[in-house]
mmCIF file of C-alpha atoms in Angstrom:
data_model
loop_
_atom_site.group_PDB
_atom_site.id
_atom_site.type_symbol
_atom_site.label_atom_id
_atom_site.label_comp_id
_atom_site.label_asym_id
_atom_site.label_seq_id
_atom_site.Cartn_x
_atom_site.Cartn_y
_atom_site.Cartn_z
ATOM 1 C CA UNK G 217 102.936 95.901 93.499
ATOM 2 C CA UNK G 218 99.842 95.381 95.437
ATOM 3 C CA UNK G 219 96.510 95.989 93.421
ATOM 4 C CA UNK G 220 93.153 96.214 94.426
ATOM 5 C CA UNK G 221 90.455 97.054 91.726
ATOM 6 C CA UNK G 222 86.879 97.815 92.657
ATOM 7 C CA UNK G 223 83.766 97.394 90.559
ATOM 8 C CA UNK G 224 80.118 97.008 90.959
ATOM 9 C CA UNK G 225 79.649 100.936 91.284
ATOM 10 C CA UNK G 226 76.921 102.706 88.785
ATOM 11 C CA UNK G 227 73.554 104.783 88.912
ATOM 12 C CA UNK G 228 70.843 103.590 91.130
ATOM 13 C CA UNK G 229 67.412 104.836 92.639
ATOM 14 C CA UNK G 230 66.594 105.183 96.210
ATOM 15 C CA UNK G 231 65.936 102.688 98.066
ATOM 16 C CA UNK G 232 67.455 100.429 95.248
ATOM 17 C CA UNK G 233 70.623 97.422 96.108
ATOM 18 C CA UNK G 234 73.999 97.606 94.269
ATOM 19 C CA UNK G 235 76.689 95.273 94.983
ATOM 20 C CA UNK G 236 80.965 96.756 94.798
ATOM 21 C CA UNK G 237 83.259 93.821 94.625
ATOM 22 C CA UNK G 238 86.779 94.775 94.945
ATOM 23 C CA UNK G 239 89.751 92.153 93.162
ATOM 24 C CA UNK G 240 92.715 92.085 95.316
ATOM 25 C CA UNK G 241 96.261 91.367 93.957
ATOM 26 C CA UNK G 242 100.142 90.999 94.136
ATOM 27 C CA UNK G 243 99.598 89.914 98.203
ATOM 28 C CA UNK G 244 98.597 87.537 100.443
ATOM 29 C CA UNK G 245 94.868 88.327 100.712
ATOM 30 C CA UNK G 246 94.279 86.181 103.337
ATOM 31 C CA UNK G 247 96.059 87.074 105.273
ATOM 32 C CA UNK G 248 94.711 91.045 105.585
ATOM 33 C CA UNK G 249 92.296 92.994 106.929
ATOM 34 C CA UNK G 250 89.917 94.902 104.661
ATOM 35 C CA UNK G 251 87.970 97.876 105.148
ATOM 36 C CA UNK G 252 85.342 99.890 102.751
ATOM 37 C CA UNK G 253 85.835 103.596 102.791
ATOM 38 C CA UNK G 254 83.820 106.132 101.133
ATOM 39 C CA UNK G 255 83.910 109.684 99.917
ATOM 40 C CA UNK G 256 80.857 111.836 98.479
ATOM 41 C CA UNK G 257 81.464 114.699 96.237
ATOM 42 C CA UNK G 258 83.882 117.390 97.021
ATOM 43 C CA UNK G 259 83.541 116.273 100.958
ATOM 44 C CA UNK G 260 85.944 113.886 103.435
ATOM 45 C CA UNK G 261 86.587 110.883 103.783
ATOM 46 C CA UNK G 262 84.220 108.425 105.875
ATOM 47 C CA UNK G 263 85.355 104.444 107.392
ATOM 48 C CA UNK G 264 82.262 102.296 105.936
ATOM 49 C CA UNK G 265 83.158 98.728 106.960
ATOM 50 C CA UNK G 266 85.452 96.533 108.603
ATOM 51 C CA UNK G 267 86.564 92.881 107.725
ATOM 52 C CA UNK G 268 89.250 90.613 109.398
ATOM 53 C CA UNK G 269 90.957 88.247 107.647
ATOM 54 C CA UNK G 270 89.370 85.327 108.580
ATOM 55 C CA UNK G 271 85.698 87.335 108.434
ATOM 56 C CA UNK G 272 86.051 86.888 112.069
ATOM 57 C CA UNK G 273 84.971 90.163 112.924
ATOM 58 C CA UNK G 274 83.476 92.470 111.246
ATOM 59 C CA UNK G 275 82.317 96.215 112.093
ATOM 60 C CA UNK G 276 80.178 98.859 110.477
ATOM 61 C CA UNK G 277 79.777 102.628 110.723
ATOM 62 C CA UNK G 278 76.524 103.192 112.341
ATOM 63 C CA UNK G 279 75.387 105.126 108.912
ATOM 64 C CA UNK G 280 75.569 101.989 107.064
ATOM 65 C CA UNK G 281 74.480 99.582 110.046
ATOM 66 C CA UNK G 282 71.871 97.580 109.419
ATOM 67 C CA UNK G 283 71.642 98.237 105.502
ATOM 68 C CA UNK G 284 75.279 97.425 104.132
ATOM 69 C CA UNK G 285 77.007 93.719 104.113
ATOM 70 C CA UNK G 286 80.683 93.218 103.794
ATOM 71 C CA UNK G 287 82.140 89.978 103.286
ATOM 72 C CA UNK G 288 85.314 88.303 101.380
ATOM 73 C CA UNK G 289 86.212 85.101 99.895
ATOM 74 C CA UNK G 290 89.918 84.718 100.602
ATOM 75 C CA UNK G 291 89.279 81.350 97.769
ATOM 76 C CA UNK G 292 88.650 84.444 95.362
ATOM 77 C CA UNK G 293 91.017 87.077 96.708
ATOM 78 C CA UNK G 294 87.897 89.223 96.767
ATOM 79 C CA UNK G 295 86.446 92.147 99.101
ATOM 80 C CA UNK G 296 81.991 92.516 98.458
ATOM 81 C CA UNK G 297 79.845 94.993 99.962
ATOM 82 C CA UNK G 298 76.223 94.546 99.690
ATOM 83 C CA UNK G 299 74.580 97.620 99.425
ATOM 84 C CA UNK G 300 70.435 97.757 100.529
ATOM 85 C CA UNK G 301 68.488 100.652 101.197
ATOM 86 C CA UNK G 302 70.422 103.138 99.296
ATOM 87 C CA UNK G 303 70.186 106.864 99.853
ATOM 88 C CA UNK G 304 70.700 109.833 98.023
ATOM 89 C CA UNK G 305 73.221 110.093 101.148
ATOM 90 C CA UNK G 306 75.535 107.198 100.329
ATOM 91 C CA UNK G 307 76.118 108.868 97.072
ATOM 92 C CA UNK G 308 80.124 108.462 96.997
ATOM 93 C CA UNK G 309 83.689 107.280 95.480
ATOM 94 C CA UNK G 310 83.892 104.045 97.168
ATOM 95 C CA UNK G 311 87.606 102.450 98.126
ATOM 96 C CA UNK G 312 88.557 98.915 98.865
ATOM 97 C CA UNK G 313 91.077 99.565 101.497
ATOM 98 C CA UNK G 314 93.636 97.317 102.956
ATOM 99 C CA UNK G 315 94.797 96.808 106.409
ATOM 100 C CA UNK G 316 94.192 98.081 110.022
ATOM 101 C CA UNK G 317 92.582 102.221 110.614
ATOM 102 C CA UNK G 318 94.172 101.505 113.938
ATOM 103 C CA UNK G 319 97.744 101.082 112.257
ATOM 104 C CA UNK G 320 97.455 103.011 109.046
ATOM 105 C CA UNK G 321 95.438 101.297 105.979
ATOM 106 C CA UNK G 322 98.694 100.983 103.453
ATOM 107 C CA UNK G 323 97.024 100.557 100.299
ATOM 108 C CA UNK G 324 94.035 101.778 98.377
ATOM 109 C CA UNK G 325 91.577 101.247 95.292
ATOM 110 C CA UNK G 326 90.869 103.846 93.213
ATOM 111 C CA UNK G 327 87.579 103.813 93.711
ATOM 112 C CA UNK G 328 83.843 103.442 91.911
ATOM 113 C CA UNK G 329 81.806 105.391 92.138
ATOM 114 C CA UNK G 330 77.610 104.854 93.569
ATOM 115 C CA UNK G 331 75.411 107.311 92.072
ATOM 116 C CA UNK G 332 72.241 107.251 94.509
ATOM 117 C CA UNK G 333 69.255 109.289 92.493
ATOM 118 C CA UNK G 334 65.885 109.039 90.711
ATOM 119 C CA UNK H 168 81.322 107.932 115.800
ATOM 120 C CA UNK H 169 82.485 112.050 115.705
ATOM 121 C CA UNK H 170 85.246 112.953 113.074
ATOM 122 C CA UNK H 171 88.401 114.797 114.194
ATOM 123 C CA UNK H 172 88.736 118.173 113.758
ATOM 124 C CA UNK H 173 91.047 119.863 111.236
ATOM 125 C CA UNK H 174 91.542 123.158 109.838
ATOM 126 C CA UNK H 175 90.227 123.694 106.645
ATOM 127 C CA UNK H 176 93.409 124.624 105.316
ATOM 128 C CA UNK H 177 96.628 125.431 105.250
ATOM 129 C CA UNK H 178 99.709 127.363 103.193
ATOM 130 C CA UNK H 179 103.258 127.605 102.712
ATOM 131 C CA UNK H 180 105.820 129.079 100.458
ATOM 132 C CA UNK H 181 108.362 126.483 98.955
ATOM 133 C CA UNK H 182 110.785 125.737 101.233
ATOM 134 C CA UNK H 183 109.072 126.583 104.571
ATOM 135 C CA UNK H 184 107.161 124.297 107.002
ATOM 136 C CA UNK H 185 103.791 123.952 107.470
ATOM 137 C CA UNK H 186 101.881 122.215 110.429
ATOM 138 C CA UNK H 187 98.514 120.795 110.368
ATOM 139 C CA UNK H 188 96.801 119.988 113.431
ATOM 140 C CA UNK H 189 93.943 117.222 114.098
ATOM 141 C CA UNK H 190 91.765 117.859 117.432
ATOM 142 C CA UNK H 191 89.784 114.855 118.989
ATOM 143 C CA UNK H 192 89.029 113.611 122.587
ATOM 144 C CA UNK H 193 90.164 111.406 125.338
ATOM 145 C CA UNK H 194 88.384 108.992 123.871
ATOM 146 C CA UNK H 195 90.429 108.753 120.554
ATOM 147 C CA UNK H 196 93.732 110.820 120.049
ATOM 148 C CA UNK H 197 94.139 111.375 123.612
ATOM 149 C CA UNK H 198 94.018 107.835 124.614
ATOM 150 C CA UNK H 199 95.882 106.020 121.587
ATOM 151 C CA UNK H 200 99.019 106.086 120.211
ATOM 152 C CA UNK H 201 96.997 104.917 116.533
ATOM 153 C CA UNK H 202 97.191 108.546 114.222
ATOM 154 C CA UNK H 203 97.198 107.976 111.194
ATOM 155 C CA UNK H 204 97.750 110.889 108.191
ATOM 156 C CA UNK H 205 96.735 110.120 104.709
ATOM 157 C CA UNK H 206 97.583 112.500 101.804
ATOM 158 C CA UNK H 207 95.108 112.876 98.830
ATOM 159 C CA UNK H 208 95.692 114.682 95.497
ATOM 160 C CA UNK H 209 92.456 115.344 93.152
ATOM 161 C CA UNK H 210 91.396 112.664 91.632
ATOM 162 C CA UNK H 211 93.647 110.512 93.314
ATOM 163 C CA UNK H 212 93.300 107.638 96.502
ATOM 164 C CA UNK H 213 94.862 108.464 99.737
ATOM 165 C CA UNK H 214 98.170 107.288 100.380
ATOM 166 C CA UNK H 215 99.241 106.474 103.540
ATOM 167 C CA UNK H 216 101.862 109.018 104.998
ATOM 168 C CA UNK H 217 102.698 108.568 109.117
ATOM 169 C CA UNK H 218 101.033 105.997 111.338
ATOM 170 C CA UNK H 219 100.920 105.250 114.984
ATOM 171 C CA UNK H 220 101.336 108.870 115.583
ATOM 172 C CA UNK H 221 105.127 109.603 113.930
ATOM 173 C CA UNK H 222 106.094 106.260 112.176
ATOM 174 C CA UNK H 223 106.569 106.415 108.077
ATOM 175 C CA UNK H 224 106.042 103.894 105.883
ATOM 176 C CA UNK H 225 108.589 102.968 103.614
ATOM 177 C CA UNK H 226 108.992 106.056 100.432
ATOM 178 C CA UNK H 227 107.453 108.612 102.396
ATOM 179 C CA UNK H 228 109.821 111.550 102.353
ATOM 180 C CA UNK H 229 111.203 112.456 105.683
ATOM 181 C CA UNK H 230 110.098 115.430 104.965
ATOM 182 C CA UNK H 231 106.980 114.453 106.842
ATOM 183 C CA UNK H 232 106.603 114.219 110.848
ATOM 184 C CA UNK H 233 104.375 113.402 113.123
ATOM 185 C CA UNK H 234 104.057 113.939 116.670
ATOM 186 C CA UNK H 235 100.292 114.304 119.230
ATOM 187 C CA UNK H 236 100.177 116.353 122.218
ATOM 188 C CA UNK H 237 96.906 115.234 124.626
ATOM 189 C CA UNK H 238 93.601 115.503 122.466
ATOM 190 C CA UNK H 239 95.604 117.110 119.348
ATOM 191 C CA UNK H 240 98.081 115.012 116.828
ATOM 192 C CA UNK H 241 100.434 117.034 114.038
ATOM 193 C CA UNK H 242 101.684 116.630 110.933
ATOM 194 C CA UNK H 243 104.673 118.835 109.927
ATOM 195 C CA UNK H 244 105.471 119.411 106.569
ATOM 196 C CA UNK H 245 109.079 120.598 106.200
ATOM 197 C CA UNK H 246 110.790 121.740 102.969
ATOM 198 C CA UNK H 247 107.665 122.402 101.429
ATOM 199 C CA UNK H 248 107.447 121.218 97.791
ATOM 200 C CA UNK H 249 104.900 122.049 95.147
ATOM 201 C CA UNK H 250 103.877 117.978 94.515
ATOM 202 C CA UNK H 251 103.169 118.305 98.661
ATOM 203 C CA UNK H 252 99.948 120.282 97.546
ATOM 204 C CA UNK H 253 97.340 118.063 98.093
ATOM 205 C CA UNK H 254 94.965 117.600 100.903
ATOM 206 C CA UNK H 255 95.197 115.740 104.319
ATOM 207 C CA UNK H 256 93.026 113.717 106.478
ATOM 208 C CA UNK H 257 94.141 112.186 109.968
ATOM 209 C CA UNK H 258 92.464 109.277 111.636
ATOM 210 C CA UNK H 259 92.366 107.631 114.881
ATOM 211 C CA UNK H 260 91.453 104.533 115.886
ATOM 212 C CA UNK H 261 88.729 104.969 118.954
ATOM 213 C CA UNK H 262 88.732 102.085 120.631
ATOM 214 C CA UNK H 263 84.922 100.052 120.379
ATOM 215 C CA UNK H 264 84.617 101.613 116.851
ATOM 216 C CA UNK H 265 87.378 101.149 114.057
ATOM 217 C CA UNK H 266 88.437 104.536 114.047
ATOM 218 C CA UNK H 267 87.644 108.058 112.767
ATOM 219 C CA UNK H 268 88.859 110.530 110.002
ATOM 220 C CA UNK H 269 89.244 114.304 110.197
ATOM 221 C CA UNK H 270 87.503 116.426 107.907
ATOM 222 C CA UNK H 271 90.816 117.118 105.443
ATOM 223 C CA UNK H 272 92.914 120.146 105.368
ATOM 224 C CA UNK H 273 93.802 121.210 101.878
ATOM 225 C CA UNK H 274 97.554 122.644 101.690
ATOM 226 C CA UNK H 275 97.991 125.089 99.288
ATOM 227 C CA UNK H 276 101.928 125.286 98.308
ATOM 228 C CA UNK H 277 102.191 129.246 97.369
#
């Protein structure tokens, strides 16, 4: 069964860094894309980041741009998202994701969870 | 990068169907055939339910339809259960972006 377990999530100030890493398992890792998605408290669900397979391309939600890194290291079967610049806004559960938003992301995390406060 | 619209919620009696709608633009629903539905229960990920529009993945009762009509996609819910309680988000991929999600619908199973 396909697993992928996310860590790296925790309590942090504003304006602080936090890093999620996200251990991917039972499939061919390489050979998927990856996406971050994100959910605060009691609200939706919100695409953060896009990876290809081959870190090719890569796209980011324009909330995010400019302060949040994804990247992968297919040698690892591993999924990172550098976080900079947090706000109290990007307090959320965050899931590793696999697969296309165009064609249905088929499996998820369960999540960690960024605290952003002082 | 504007999320879809969906009804806050939606009910149904065991048994009956239910139908939850997802409104976006030309630019999204009404130019792809990529809608995707995801089902979440507290606590719990999403799971995948119908993509590109009507297509289930494998173990997804067929219970569950989809179908999109211009700017709005569907899903149906037939044969309403009580483990169908859960809420749902749709997404659609908008072509220079990745793709959207709706704001969730919770069903409530009566």
């Amino acid at each position: 069964e396909v697993q992928l377990v996310e860590s790296g999530g925790g309590l942090v100030q504003p304006g602080g860094s936090l890093r999620l890493s996200c251990a991917a398992s039972e499939f061919t890792f390489s050979s998927y894309s990856m996406n971050w998605v994100r959910q605060a408290p009691g609200k939706g669900l919100e695409w953060v980041s896009y990876i290809s397979s081959t870190s090719s391309t890569i796209y980011y939600a324009d909330s995010v741009k400019g302060r949040f890194t994804i990247s992968r290291d297919n040698a690892k079967n591993s999924l990172y998202l550098q976080m900079n610049s947090l706000r109290d806004e990007d307090t959320a559960v965050y899931y590793c994701a696999r697969g296309l938003l165009m064609t249905g992301i088929d499996y998820w995390g369960q999540g960690t969870l960024v605290t952003v406060s002082s | 990068q504007s999320a879809l619209t969906q009804p806050p919620s939606a009910s149904g009696s065991p048994g009956q169907s239910v139908t939850i709608s997802c409104t976006g633009t030309s630019s999204d629903v009404g130019r792809y055939n990529y809608v995707s539905w995801y089902q979440q229960h507290p606590g719990k990920a999403p799971k995948l339910m119908i993509y590109e529009v009507s297509k289930r993945p494998s173990g997804v009762p067929d219970r569950f339809s989809g179908s999109k009509s211009g700017n709005t996609a569907s899903l149906t819910v037939s044969g309403l259960q009580a483990e169908d309680e859960a809420d749902y988000y749709c997404s659609s991929y908008a072509g220079s972006t990745v793709g959207v999600f709706g704001g969730g619908t919770k069903l409530t199973v009566l």
